[in-house]
Amino acid sequence: MTETRTFQALQKSADVVVLGAGPAGLVLGNLLVAAGIDCVVLERATRQHIQTRARAGFLAPNTVRILDRHGLADGLHRHGRTHGTCEFRTEEGSFRLDYGALGRGEQHTVYPQQNLVTDLLARYLDAGGRIRFRTEALAVHDADSTRPYVITGEPDDDRPTRWTARYVAGCDGRHGAARRSLPAATVRHHHDHGVSWLGLLAEAPPSLDAVGYAVHDRGFAGHMTRSPQITRYYLQCRRGTPADAWSDERIWDELDLRMRAVEHGPLRRGRITERGVIDLACDVVEPLRHGSLLLAGDAASLTAPAAAKGANLAILAAESLAGALTEAFARGDDTALDRYSARVLAHIWRSQEFTHWMTGLLHEIPGQEHSGGSFFHASLRRARLRSLRTSRTHQLWFAENYVGV
């Protein structure tokens, strides 16, 4: 009898259990609470961690429209900055694309993801939303039924807890419990671009008023403004390079070299506060619905960061999923849920295609040194860059896809 009472005391429930408190999980949570749907967000990290974890900061116009539509954009309008220019630096010189004046005339909004997460979390809590930090989802069970449940490890209890729901939304990333709980027949698409970046965050003002893409025979280098005081840099490195392999001085010297500081002016240096190695790859799951388990954000797809699509796809998917769940609860109509996977996957594959193109544009792909492969790829890359510099049609295509999701 004692064991039975203990197990029952650890049972909890919600209409929707949301796994993960990133952009997808928090947008979804906010929209569900606004629709009067009982939900809980389970997050394995601490509140401080998710509010300080530096991630991408380029929000697409459609993302801003989604946040505006649901009253979630106050912070980004107060503190974000519009951005519509990128600069390419190559061995043949440099050129700029004012993509905000091309295509549909749309710009990005630069707003660090940790600030957006902080805004979304505050709004969710103010609306009465439930969230459990330091609560790791271990597995999702019975997803093919109408009463799935999630087993979690609770922060101050070494006993598991069972969260029962009508639906489980997996927004907990590529390595989270939602992905681990998918049926064996799930199709997983994975492509490794063969490229690695050393990602850097520097306490340094931006060195140019554009996103900088430097194509160099030593490897790619990138410059992305995060704020007037913080700049994100990327350096292509050999696969397997440890994050701490290079000293700060070597990093700045290499950035100067690849970004051609002799021609364009020195970079504004500062303390490097964060570094990590990123292996560029894409990863897509099909379908995104498995009975009562639905995927969004990085649990649904992972894109290489060359075109800043990840957070934008996550927010688009969260709005779509929230609308479908609202229809299911309010009207008992599963039509939108049935269409959710196909609808979101169309956006995912469009973004994957452009990201793949962008990755090839910017990088010397390792492993092509033999049989003339390296020369062939480098020649194609130069031809693409020349076309992007001179062709209005190519520029219009780039602008539309660069900001689109």
Coordinates of C-alpha atoms in Angstrom, one line a residue, residues 20-240:
G20 CA 11.6 22.8 -23.3
A21 CA 11.6 26.5 -22.5
G22 CA 13.3 27.9 -25.6
P23 CA 11.6 30.2 -28.2
A24 CA 9.3 27.4 -29.4
G25 CA 8.2 26.2 -26.0
L26 CA 7.6 29.6 -24.5
V27 CA 5.7 31.0 -27.6
L28 CA 3.6 27.9 -27.6
G29 CA 3.0 28.1 -23.8
N30 CA 2.0 31.8 -24.1
L31 CA -0.5 31.1 -26.9
L32 CA -2.0 28.1 -25.1
V33 CA -2.5 30.1 -21.9
A34 CA -4.1 32.9 -23.9
A35 CA -6.5 30.4 -25.4
G36 CA -7.5 29.1 -21.9
I37 CA -5.7 25.7 -22.4
D38 CA -4.1 24.2 -19.3
C39 CA -0.4 23.6 -20.0
V40 CA 2.9 23.2 -18.2
V41 CA 6.4 23.8 -19.5
L42 CA 9.1 21.4 -18.3
E43 CA 12.7 22.7 -18.6
R44 CA 15.8 20.8 -17.5
A45 CA 17.9 23.9 -17.0
T46 CA 17.6 26.7 -14.5
R47 CA 15.8 30.0 -15.1
Q48 CA 19.1 31.9 -15.0
H49 CA 20.6 29.6 -17.6
I50 CA 17.9 30.0 -20.2
Q51 CA 17.8 33.8 -19.6
T52 CA 21.6 34.2 -20.1
R53 CA 22.3 31.5 -22.7
A54 CA 23.6 33.4 -25.8
R55 CA 22.0 32.2 -29.0
A56 CA 21.1 33.7 -32.4
G57 CA 19.7 37.2 -32.6
F58 CA 18.4 37.7 -36.1
L59 CA 14.6 37.7 -36.2
A60 CA 12.9 37.5 -39.6
P61 CA 10.1 39.8 -40.5
N62 CA 7.5 37.0 -40.3
T63 CA 8.8 36.2 -36.8
V64 CA 8.2 39.8 -35.7
R65 CA 4.7 39.7 -37.3
I66 CA 3.9 36.5 -35.3
L67 CA 5.1 38.0 -32.0
D68 CA 3.2 41.3 -32.8
R69 CA 0.1 39.4 -33.6
H70 CA 0.0 37.9 -30.1
G71 CA 1.3 40.8 -28.1
L72 CA 4.7 39.3 -27.5
A73 CA 6.9 41.9 -29.2
D74 CA 7.1 44.8 -26.7
G75 CA 10.7 44.1 -25.7
L76 CA 12.1 43.7 -29.2
H77 CA 10.4 46.9 -30.3
R78 CA 11.9 48.8 -27.4
H79 CA 15.4 47.3 -27.6
G80 CA 15.8 45.6 -30.9
R81 CA 17.4 47.2 -34.0
T82 CA 16.5 46.7 -37.6
H83 CA 19.2 45.5 -40.0
G84 CA 19.2 45.2 -43.7
T85 CA 22.8 45.0 -45.1
C86 CA 25.3 42.3 -45.5
E87 CA 28.9 42.7 -46.8
F88 CA 30.9 40.0 -48.6
R89 CA 34.7 40.2 -48.6
T90 CA 36.6 38.1 -51.1
E91 CA 39.9 37.9 -52.9
E92 CA 38.3 39.9 -55.7
G93 CA 37.3 42.8 -53.4
S94 CA 34.2 43.5 -51.3
F95 CA 30.6 44.3 -52.1
R96 CA 27.5 45.1 -50.1
L97 CA 23.9 44.0 -50.5
D98 CA 21.2 46.2 -49.1
Y99 CA 18.8 43.3 -48.9
G100 CA 16.3 45.3 -46.9
A101 CA 15.8 47.4 -50.1
L102 CA 15.5 44.4 -52.3
G103 CA 12.9 41.6 -52.9
R104 CA 10.0 42.4 -50.6
G105 CA 11.9 45.3 -48.9
E106 CA 12.1 43.5 -45.6
Q107 CA 14.8 43.6 -42.9
H108 CA 15.9 41.6 -39.9
T109 CA 15.4 42.7 -36.3
V110 CA 18.5 42.1 -34.2
Y111 CA 17.5 41.1 -30.7
P112 CA 19.5 38.6 -28.7
Q113 CA 17.6 35.3 -28.2
Q114 CA 18.2 35.3 -24.4
N115 CA 16.4 38.7 -24.2
L116 CA 13.5 37.3 -26.2
V117 CA 13.4 34.2 -24.0
T118 CA 13.4 36.5 -20.9
D119 CA 10.5 38.5 -22.3
L120 CA 8.5 35.4 -23.2
L121 CA 9.0 33.8 -19.8
A122 CA 7.9 36.9 -18.0
R123 CA 4.8 37.2 -20.1
Y124 CA 4.0 33.5 -19.6
L125 CA 4.4 33.7 -15.8
D126 CA 2.4 37.0 -15.6
A127 CA -0.5 35.2 -17.4
G128 CA -0.5 32.4 -14.8
G129 CA 1.5 29.9 -16.9
R130 CA 3.0 26.9 -15.1
I131 CA 6.7 26.1 -15.5
R132 CA 9.0 23.6 -13.8
F133 CA 12.8 24.4 -14.0
R134 CA 15.5 21.8 -13.3
T135 CA 13.0 19.1 -14.4
E136 CA 14.4 16.8 -17.0
A137 CA 12.0 14.8 -19.2
L138 CA 13.3 11.3 -19.4
A139 CA 10.8 9.7 -21.8
V140 CA 7.4 10.1 -23.5
H141 CA 5.1 7.1 -23.2
D142 CA 1.9 6.0 -24.9
A143 CA 2.1 8.7 -27.6
D144 CA -0.2 6.6 -29.8
S145 CA -3.0 6.9 -27.2
T146 CA -5.2 9.8 -26.0
R147 CA -3.4 9.9 -22.6
P148 CA 0.3 10.1 -23.2
Y149 CA 2.5 10.7 -20.2
V150 CA 6.0 12.0 -19.6
I151 CA 8.4 10.6 -17.0
T152 CA 10.6 13.3 -15.4
G153 CA 13.3 13.7 -12.8
E154 CA 12.2 16.3 -10.3
P155 CA 14.7 18.9 -9.0
D156 CA 14.5 18.1 -5.3
D157 CA 13.3 14.5 -5.4
D158 CA 15.1 11.4 -6.6
R159 CA 11.9 9.7 -7.5
P160 CA 10.4 10.1 -11.0
T161 CA 7.2 12.0 -11.6
R162 CA 4.5 11.1 -14.2
W163 CA 2.9 14.0 -16.1
T164 CA -0.2 12.9 -17.9
A165 CA -1.6 15.0 -20.7
R166 CA -3.8 15.0 -23.8
Y167 CA -0.9 16.2 -26.0
V168 CA 2.8 16.4 -25.5
A169 CA 4.7 19.2 -27.4
G170 CA 8.4 18.3 -27.9
C171 CA 10.3 21.5 -28.0
D172 CA 13.3 20.2 -26.2
G173 CA 15.9 20.0 -28.9
R174 CA 17.7 17.4 -31.0
H175 CA 18.8 15.4 -28.0
G176 CA 15.7 15.7 -25.9
A177 CA 13.2 13.2 -24.6
A178 CA 10.7 13.8 -27.4
R179 CA 13.2 12.8 -30.1
R180 CA 14.4 9.8 -28.0
S181 CA 10.8 8.6 -27.7
L182 CA 9.9 8.6 -31.4
P183 CA 8.9 5.3 -32.9
A184 CA 11.5 3.3 -34.8
A185 CA 9.8 3.9 -38.1
T186 CA 10.3 7.7 -37.9
V187 CA 12.3 9.0 -40.8
R188 CA 15.4 11.0 -39.8
H189 CA 17.2 13.1 -42.5
H190 CA 20.8 14.1 -41.5
H191 CA 23.4 15.8 -43.6
D192 CA 26.8 16.9 -42.3
H193 CA 28.2 19.8 -44.3
G194 CA 31.8 18.8 -43.3
V195 CA 32.4 22.3 -41.9
S196 CA 33.1 23.5 -38.3
W197 CA 33.0 26.9 -36.9
L198 CA 34.7 28.4 -33.8
G199 CA 31.8 30.5 -32.5
L200 CA 32.9 33.6 -30.4
L201 CA 31.2 36.3 -28.4
A202 CA 33.3 39.3 -27.8
E203 CA 32.9 42.4 -25.6
A204 CA 33.7 44.6 -28.5
P205 CA 31.7 47.1 -30.5
P206 CA 30.8 46.0 -34.1
S207 CA 33.5 46.7 -36.6
L208 CA 31.2 47.3 -39.5
D209 CA 27.6 48.3 -39.9
A210 CA 26.6 45.1 -41.7
V211 CA 26.7 41.3 -41.3
G212 CA 30.2 40.5 -42.6
Y213 CA 30.9 37.3 -44.6
A214 CA 34.6 36.9 -45.4
V215 CA 35.5 34.1 -47.9
H216 CA 39.2 33.3 -47.6
D217 CA 41.5 30.5 -48.7
R218 CA 42.3 29.9 -45.0
G219 CA 38.6 29.5 -44.2
F220 CA 35.4 31.5 -43.6
A221 CA 35.1 34.3 -41.1
G222 CA 31.9 36.0 -40.0
H223 CA 30.9 39.2 -38.1
M224 CA 27.4 39.6 -36.7
T225 CA 26.4 42.5 -34.4
R226 CA 24.5 41.5 -31.2
S227 CA 24.4 44.9 -29.5
P228 CA 26.4 48.2 -29.5
Q229 CA 28.8 46.6 -27.1
I230 CA 28.7 42.9 -28.1
T231 CA 29.7 41.2 -31.4
R232 CA 29.5 37.6 -32.6
Y233 CA 32.3 36.3 -34.7
Y234 CA 32.8 32.9 -36.4
L235 CA 36.0 31.3 -37.7
Q236 CA 36.0 28.2 -39.8
C237 CA 38.3 25.6 -38.1
R238 CA 39.3 22.0 -38.6
R239 CA 36.9 19.4 -37.5
G240 CA 37.7 18.3 -34.0

